[in-house]
Short mmCIF file of C-alpha atoms and ligand atoms in Angstrom, two decimals:
data_model
loop_
_atom_site.label_atom_id
_atom_site.label_comp_id
_atom_site.label_asym_id
_atom_site.label_seq_id
_atom_site.Cartn_x
_atom_site.Cartn_y
_atom_site.Cartn_z
CA MET J 1 -4.56 13.99 -21.70
CA GLY J 2 -7.47 16.49 -20.93
CA TRP J 3 -8.21 19.05 -18.48
CA ALA J 4 -9.60 18.10 -15.12
CA ILE J 5 -11.15 19.93 -12.15
CA ALA J 6 -12.32 18.97 -8.58
CA LEU J 7 -13.82 21.24 -5.85
CA HIS J 8 -14.94 20.75 -2.32
CA GLY J 9 -17.32 22.42 0.26
CA GLY J 10 -15.98 21.00 3.27
CA ALA J 11 -15.38 17.43 5.03
CA GLY J 12 -16.82 16.45 8.41
CA ASP J 13 -19.52 14.27 10.09
CA ILE J 14 -22.22 14.98 7.73
CA PRO J 15 -25.26 12.95 8.82
CA LEU J 16 -26.56 10.54 6.25
CA ASP J 17 -29.98 11.80 6.89
CA LEU J 18 -29.12 15.19 6.16
CA PRO J 19 -32.58 16.98 5.32
CA PRO J 20 -33.13 17.97 1.64
CA GLU J 21 -33.52 21.53 2.63
CA ARG J 22 -29.91 21.54 3.89
CA ARG J 23 -28.50 19.10 1.12
CA GLU J 24 -30.03 20.51 -2.00
CA PRO J 25 -28.78 24.15 -1.85
CA ARG J 26 -25.34 22.98 -1.20
CA GLU J 27 -25.37 20.29 -4.04
CA ALA J 28 -26.80 23.05 -6.39
CA ALA J 29 -24.02 25.49 -5.40
CA LEU J 30 -21.46 22.63 -5.94
CA ARG J 31 -23.10 22.19 -9.43
CA GLN J 32 -23.03 25.78 -10.28
CA CYS J 33 -19.50 26.27 -9.23
CA LEU J 34 -18.49 23.07 -11.00
CA ASP J 35 -20.03 24.55 -14.34
CA ILE J 36 -18.37 27.81 -13.92
CA GLY J 37 -14.93 26.01 -13.52
CA VAL J 38 -15.59 23.47 -16.47
CA ALA J 39 -16.70 26.60 -18.80
CA ALA J 40 -13.46 28.46 -17.76
CA LEU J 41 -11.28 25.34 -18.77
CA LYS J 42 -13.10 24.98 -21.91
CA ALA J 43 -12.41 28.69 -22.79
CA LYS J 44 -8.74 27.73 -22.15
CA ARG J 45 -8.50 30.09 -19.12
CA ALA J 46 -5.16 29.12 -16.95
CA PRO J 47 -5.80 26.88 -14.02
CA LEU J 48 -4.85 29.56 -11.56
CA ASP J 49 -7.69 31.73 -13.02
CA VAL J 50 -10.02 29.01 -12.75
CA VAL J 51 -9.39 27.91 -8.99
CA GLU J 52 -9.73 31.56 -8.12
CA LEU J 53 -13.02 31.99 -10.02
CA VAL J 54 -14.49 28.74 -8.61
CA VAL J 55 -13.39 29.67 -5.18
CA ARG J 56 -14.80 33.16 -5.31
CA GLU J 57 -18.30 31.86 -6.10
CA LEU J 58 -17.91 29.49 -3.28
CA GLU J 59 -16.92 32.33 -0.95
CA ASN J 60 -19.88 34.28 -2.22
CA CYS J 61 -22.34 31.27 -1.17
CA PRO J 62 -23.59 31.60 2.24
CA HIS J 63 -24.02 27.77 2.51
CA PHE J 64 -20.19 27.23 2.84
CA ASN J 65 -17.62 28.16 5.69
CA ALA J 66 -15.66 30.78 3.59
CA GLY J 67 -16.28 34.32 2.70
CA ARG J 68 -19.98 35.13 3.41
CA GLY J 69 -20.90 32.18 5.52
CA SER J 70 -17.71 31.97 7.52
CA VAL J 71 -18.06 30.57 10.91
CA LEU J 72 -17.52 32.71 13.97
CA THR J 73 -14.64 33.17 16.37
CA SER J 74 -15.45 32.79 20.25
CA GLN J 75 -15.79 36.48 20.16
CA GLY J 76 -18.49 36.34 17.43
CA THR J 77 -16.22 37.89 14.79
CA VAL J 78 -15.03 36.38 11.48
CA GLU J 79 -11.32 35.68 10.66
CA MET J 80 -11.19 34.52 6.93
CA GLU J 81 -8.17 32.98 5.43
CA ALA J 82 -7.26 31.59 2.13
CA CYS J 83 -4.37 30.36 -0.10
CA ILE J 84 -3.70 29.89 -3.73
CA MET J 85 -0.73 28.16 -5.62
CA ASP J 86 0.40 26.95 -8.83
CA ASN J 87 2.75 24.28 -10.56
CA THR J 88 5.72 26.87 -10.64
CA LYS J 89 5.41 27.10 -6.85
CA LYS J 90 4.11 30.55 -7.05
CA CYS J 91 1.86 31.01 -4.02
CA GLY J 92 0.11 33.66 -1.86
CA ALA J 93 -1.88 33.36 1.53
CA VAL J 94 -3.78 35.54 3.85
CA SER J 95 -5.35 35.10 7.40
CA GLY J 96 -7.27 37.28 9.76
CA LEU J 97 -9.54 39.03 7.29
CA THR J 98 -12.59 40.61 8.80
CA ASN J 99 -13.96 42.69 5.83
CA VAL J 100 -12.61 41.53 2.59
CA MET J 101 -15.26 39.86 0.17
CA ASN J 102 -12.88 37.37 -1.54
CA ALA J 103 -9.98 36.18 0.45
CA ILE J 104 -8.85 34.22 -2.36
CA SER J 105 -8.36 37.26 -4.74
CA LEU J 106 -6.24 38.81 -2.03
CA ALA J 107 -4.13 35.81 -1.61
CA ARG J 108 -3.53 36.07 -5.28
CA LEU J 109 -2.52 39.53 -5.16
CA VAL J 110 -0.16 38.87 -2.24
CA MET J 111 1.30 36.12 -4.67
CA GLU J 112 1.49 38.55 -7.59
CA LYS J 113 2.06 42.00 -6.08
CA THR J 114 4.32 41.57 -3.08
CA PRO J 115 7.80 39.92 -2.68
CA HIS J 116 6.03 38.00 0.26
CA ILE J 117 3.98 34.86 0.47
CA TYR J 118 1.69 35.36 3.40
CA LEU J 119 -0.01 38.41 4.95
CA ALA J 120 -2.18 38.53 8.14
CA PHE J 121 -4.44 40.55 10.17
CA GLU J 122 -4.02 44.35 10.10
CA GLY J 123 -1.29 44.09 7.47
CA ALA J 124 -3.33 41.99 5.16
CA GLU J 125 -6.33 44.45 5.49
CA ALA J 126 -4.11 47.51 4.92
CA PHE J 127 -2.81 45.65 1.67
CA ALA J 128 -6.38 44.86 0.67
CA ARG J 129 -7.28 48.68 0.98
CA GLU J 130 -4.08 49.55 -0.94
CA GLN J 131 -5.14 47.20 -3.85
CA GLY J 132 -8.77 48.66 -3.65
CA VAL J 133 -10.19 45.01 -3.34
CA GLU J 134 -14.06 44.85 -2.47
CA THR J 135 -14.69 44.98 1.28
CA MET J 136 -17.82 44.81 3.06
CA ASP J 137 -18.93 45.50 6.67
CA GLN J 138 -18.38 42.45 9.07
CA SER J 139 -22.20 41.97 9.40
CA HIS J 140 -22.25 40.90 5.58
CA PHE J 141 -20.34 37.85 6.44
CA ILE J 142 -22.09 36.90 9.74
CA THR J 143 -25.07 34.62 9.03
CA LEU J 144 -27.91 33.80 11.46
CA GLU J 145 -26.96 30.10 11.04
CA ASN J 146 -23.38 30.95 12.19
CA ILE J 147 -24.65 33.10 15.20
CA GLU J 148 -26.54 30.05 16.23
CA ARG J 149 -23.77 27.58 15.53
CA LEU J 150 -21.38 29.75 17.87
CA LYS J 151 -23.99 29.82 20.59
CA GLN J 152 -24.44 26.02 20.60
CA ALA J 153 -20.56 25.37 20.44
CA LYS J 154 -20.17 27.70 23.65
CA GLU J 155 -23.11 26.06 25.30
CA SER J 156 -21.31 22.65 24.98
CA ASN J 157 -17.82 24.07 25.18
CA ARG J 158 -16.81 22.39 22.14
CA VAL J 159 -13.49 24.06 21.05
CA GLN J 160 -11.00 22.85 23.76
CA VAL J 161 -8.53 25.52 24.84
CA ASP J 162 -5.90 22.74 25.70
CA TYR J 163 -4.57 21.99 22.32
CA THR J 164 -2.50 19.14 23.82
CA GLN J 165 -5.79 17.19 24.05
CA PRO J 166 -5.86 14.37 21.53
CA ILE J 167 -8.58 15.88 19.29
CA LEU J 168 -10.26 19.12 18.92
CA LYS J 169 -13.42 17.31 19.71
CA GLU J 170 -16.33 17.83 17.24
CA THR J 171 -15.21 21.42 16.21
CA ILE J 172 -16.35 21.08 12.79
CA VAL J 173 -19.63 19.75 13.84
CA ALA J 174 -20.10 22.17 16.72
CA ASP J 175 -23.61 22.88 15.59
CA GLY J 176 -24.75 19.30 15.49
CA GLU J 177 -25.37 19.98 11.75
CA SER J 178 -21.77 19.72 10.41
CA GLN J 179 -22.67 20.59 6.70
CA VAL J 180 -20.66 23.73 6.68
CA GLY J 181 -17.18 23.56 5.32
CA THR J 182 -14.14 25.24 3.95
CA VAL J 183 -14.09 25.32 0.15
CA GLY J 184 -11.35 24.53 -2.34
CA CYS J 185 -10.71 23.80 -6.01
CA VAL J 186 -8.03 22.32 -8.03
CA ALA J 187 -7.58 22.18 -11.78
CA VAL J 188 -5.08 21.20 -14.37
CA ASP J 189 -5.16 22.09 -18.17
CA VAL J 190 -4.20 20.10 -21.17
CA HIS J 191 -0.70 21.19 -20.81
CA GLY J 192 -0.31 20.00 -17.23
CA ASN J 193 -0.43 23.46 -15.62
CA LEU J 194 -1.96 22.93 -12.19
CA ALA J 195 -3.44 25.01 -9.53
CA ALA J 196 -4.96 24.80 -6.17
CA ALA J 197 -7.00 27.30 -3.88
CA THR J 198 -8.54 27.01 -0.52
CA SER J 199 -10.55 29.33 1.51
CA THR J 200 -12.36 29.23 4.90
CA GLY J 201 -13.58 31.00 8.04
CA GLY J 202 -11.94 28.21 10.15
CA LEU J 203 -13.60 26.55 12.95
CA VAL J 204 -16.62 27.36 14.95
CA ASN J 205 -15.56 29.16 18.21
CA LYS J 206 -12.08 29.21 17.32
CA MET J 207 -9.81 31.46 19.49
CA VAL J 208 -9.20 34.86 18.11
CA GLY J 209 -6.01 34.86 16.13
CA ARG J 210 -6.14 31.02 15.50
CA ILE J 211 -4.71 30.30 12.06
CA GLY J 212 -5.64 26.68 10.58
CA ASP J 213 -4.26 24.58 7.77
CA THR J 214 -6.01 26.39 4.91
CA PRO J 215 -3.32 29.38 4.38
CA ILE J 216 -0.47 27.12 5.27
CA ILE J 217 1.48 25.94 2.08
CA GLY J 218 1.89 22.28 2.29
CA ALA J 219 -0.75 21.74 4.88
CA GLY J 220 -4.28 22.72 3.58
CA THR J 221 -3.06 23.70 0.09
CA TYR J 222 -0.20 22.83 -2.16
CA ALA J 223 0.70 22.68 -5.84
CA ASN J 224 3.81 21.57 -7.84
CA SER J 225 4.47 20.07 -11.01
CA PHE J 226 2.97 16.64 -9.97
CA CYS J 227 -0.28 17.67 -8.55
CA ALA J 228 -2.53 20.22 -6.81
CA VAL J 229 -4.18 19.61 -3.59
CA SER J 230 -6.78 21.25 -1.53
CA ALA J 231 -7.63 19.81 1.97
CA THR J 232 -10.41 20.22 4.52
CA GLY J 233 -11.13 19.08 7.87
CA LYS J 234 -9.68 19.71 11.33
CA GLY J 235 -6.64 22.13 10.66
CA GLU J 236 -4.56 21.01 13.57
CA ALA J 237 -4.61 17.52 12.28
CA ILE J 238 -3.84 18.56 8.79
CA ILE J 239 -0.95 20.94 9.79
CA ARG J 240 0.61 18.16 11.84
CA ALA J 241 0.54 15.80 8.87
CA THR J 242 1.53 18.25 6.18
CA VAL J 243 -1.34 16.60 4.18
CA ALA J 244 -1.13 18.46 1.00
CA ARG J 245 2.66 18.44 0.58
CA ASP J 246 2.87 14.89 1.70
CA VAL J 247 0.60 13.73 -1.21
CA ALA J 248 3.05 15.55 -3.61
CA ALA J 249 6.11 14.18 -2.07
CA LEU J 250 4.80 10.73 -2.20
CA MET J 251 4.50 11.08 -5.91
CA GLU J 252 7.66 12.78 -6.45
CA TYR J 253 9.98 10.60 -4.23
CA LYS J 254 8.06 7.32 -4.23
CA GLY J 255 6.43 7.25 -7.65
CA LEU J 256 3.16 6.63 -6.30
CA SER J 257 0.01 7.68 -8.56
CA LEU J 258 -2.01 10.64 -7.30
CA GLN J 259 -4.92 8.16 -6.04
CA GLU J 260 -2.22 5.96 -4.08
CA ALA J 261 -0.53 9.03 -2.62
CA ALA J 262 -3.81 10.50 -1.39
CA ALA J 263 -5.17 7.32 0.06
CA TYR J 264 -1.77 6.88 1.98
CA VAL J 265 -1.99 10.22 3.44
CA VAL J 266 -5.77 10.17 4.31
CA GLU J 267 -5.68 6.73 5.51
CA LYS J 268 -2.46 6.30 7.29
CA CYS J 269 -1.16 9.76 8.11
CA THR J 270 -4.25 11.39 9.67
CA SER J 271 -6.66 10.16 12.31
CA LYS J 272 -10.21 9.21 11.27
CA GLY J 273 -12.63 11.91 11.20
CA THR J 274 -10.28 14.69 10.57
CA THR J 275 -9.23 14.92 6.92
CA GLY J 276 -10.58 15.32 3.28
CA LEU J 277 -8.91 16.42 0.04
CA VAL J 278 -9.40 17.05 -3.56
CA ALA J 279 -6.34 16.68 -5.93
CA VAL J 280 -5.49 16.62 -9.62
CA SER J 281 -2.37 15.46 -11.09
CA CYS J 282 -0.46 16.76 -14.12
CA THR J 283 -1.80 14.03 -16.34
CA GLY J 284 -5.35 14.77 -15.40
CA GLU J 285 -6.03 12.20 -12.80
CA ILE J 286 -8.58 13.46 -10.10
CA THR J 287 -8.92 12.02 -6.46
CA MET J 288 -11.41 13.11 -3.88
CA GLN J 289 -10.59 11.30 -0.56
CA PHE J 290 -11.74 11.78 3.14
CA ASN J 291 -11.60 9.78 6.33
CA THR J 292 -14.80 11.70 7.67
CA THR J 293 -18.32 10.75 7.23
CA GLY J 294 -18.52 12.77 4.12
CA MET J 295 -17.24 15.71 2.04
CA PHE J 296 -19.02 18.12 -0.16
CA ARG J 297 -17.42 17.72 -3.55
CA ALA J 298 -17.74 17.90 -7.18
CA CYS J 299 -15.22 16.93 -10.22
CA ALA J 300 -15.29 16.76 -14.08
CA THR J 301 -12.83 15.72 -16.65
CA GLU J 302 -12.50 16.72 -20.29
CA ASP J 303 -13.40 13.02 -21.36
CA GLY J 304 -16.98 13.45 -19.92
CA HIS J 305 -16.88 12.10 -16.40
CA SER J 306 -18.64 14.46 -13.93
CA GLU J 307 -19.73 13.80 -10.31
CA ILE J 308 -21.51 15.66 -7.37
CA ALA J 309 -21.53 13.65 -4.09
CA ILE J 310 -21.36 14.03 -0.27
CA TRP J 311 -20.92 10.49 1.22
CA PRO J 312 -18.59 7.72 0.10
CA SER J 313 -19.03 6.63 -3.44
CA LEU J 314 -17.14 4.27 -5.64
CA SER J 315 -14.78 6.84 -7.03
CA SER J 316 -13.86 8.35 -3.44
N1 LIG U 401 -9.58 23.05 7.83
C1 LIG U 401 -10.44 24.18 8.16
C2 LIG U 401 -9.71 24.78 9.47
O1 LIG U 401 -9.27 24.10 10.36
C3 LIG U 401 -11.82 23.93 8.60
C4 LIG U 401 -12.41 23.15 7.58
O2 LIG U 401 -11.93 22.53 6.74
O3 LIG U 401 -13.82 22.94 7.45
O4 LIG U 401 -9.55 26.02 9.81
#
């Protein structure tokens, strides 16, 4: 088997007539990040390094909802979160970051430099300072597009305060544009080593302090010796369904293939319009599935298959 890599830039209700000026820069960013990941795998970098590298690039791109480009809380602030994990079940996660350039790298430092798995808010930022990671003023992360998104979300009261309601109606598409999304990457090398990384700004108009699926091990991000998974979509739905862990569990306990396991979780365990994921298995299989209108995604394998897509295609 060869190496394989898949990445996403968020799933949601992406209109089929998305104008070229909104589609093309995102496709270009996906292509560039895929190239970076492929080059790193070809250079025999460890999957953990590869997913971190790719997610850092995606975080630095203002077209996606992570790092620079993160969507805003109801108070107009950013609260970024991220998670990284590998097949040995080493993992690290962070939440509530307001000024760290690359949340994914801080998650990796939590994994490697602390006895813990998950740091949040002031504690996470104090750790960031201690580690000397790059920080920026909050204004760096707040794009004009996201100020407008928050305004529109507030005007139409799109994030429900009552979380017992059946669905966080349209929160991902709060701006009516819907093409912003969490970012994630999964990779496997020729030895079957796997890693997953996910990073996000969360949901538009989310409550201050809200934590989504992205940093939660087994919900938005998971890896073990069978597969690596990065999910995107409506965090509350993904947490309830333990999406990423269920894919791995179906492989481990039921003997399903990666494709079968992911299809089962996305089609049967989560409601339509809530969930997307990219995943790779230890044998180099790739799957990119979603029950939303679309998902910004890209993948490549050592045997020469490569794909960049937004809406459903044969390989979805
Ligand atoms: N899953 C993320 C969250 O709920 C949002 C996204 O995937 O776009 O925080």
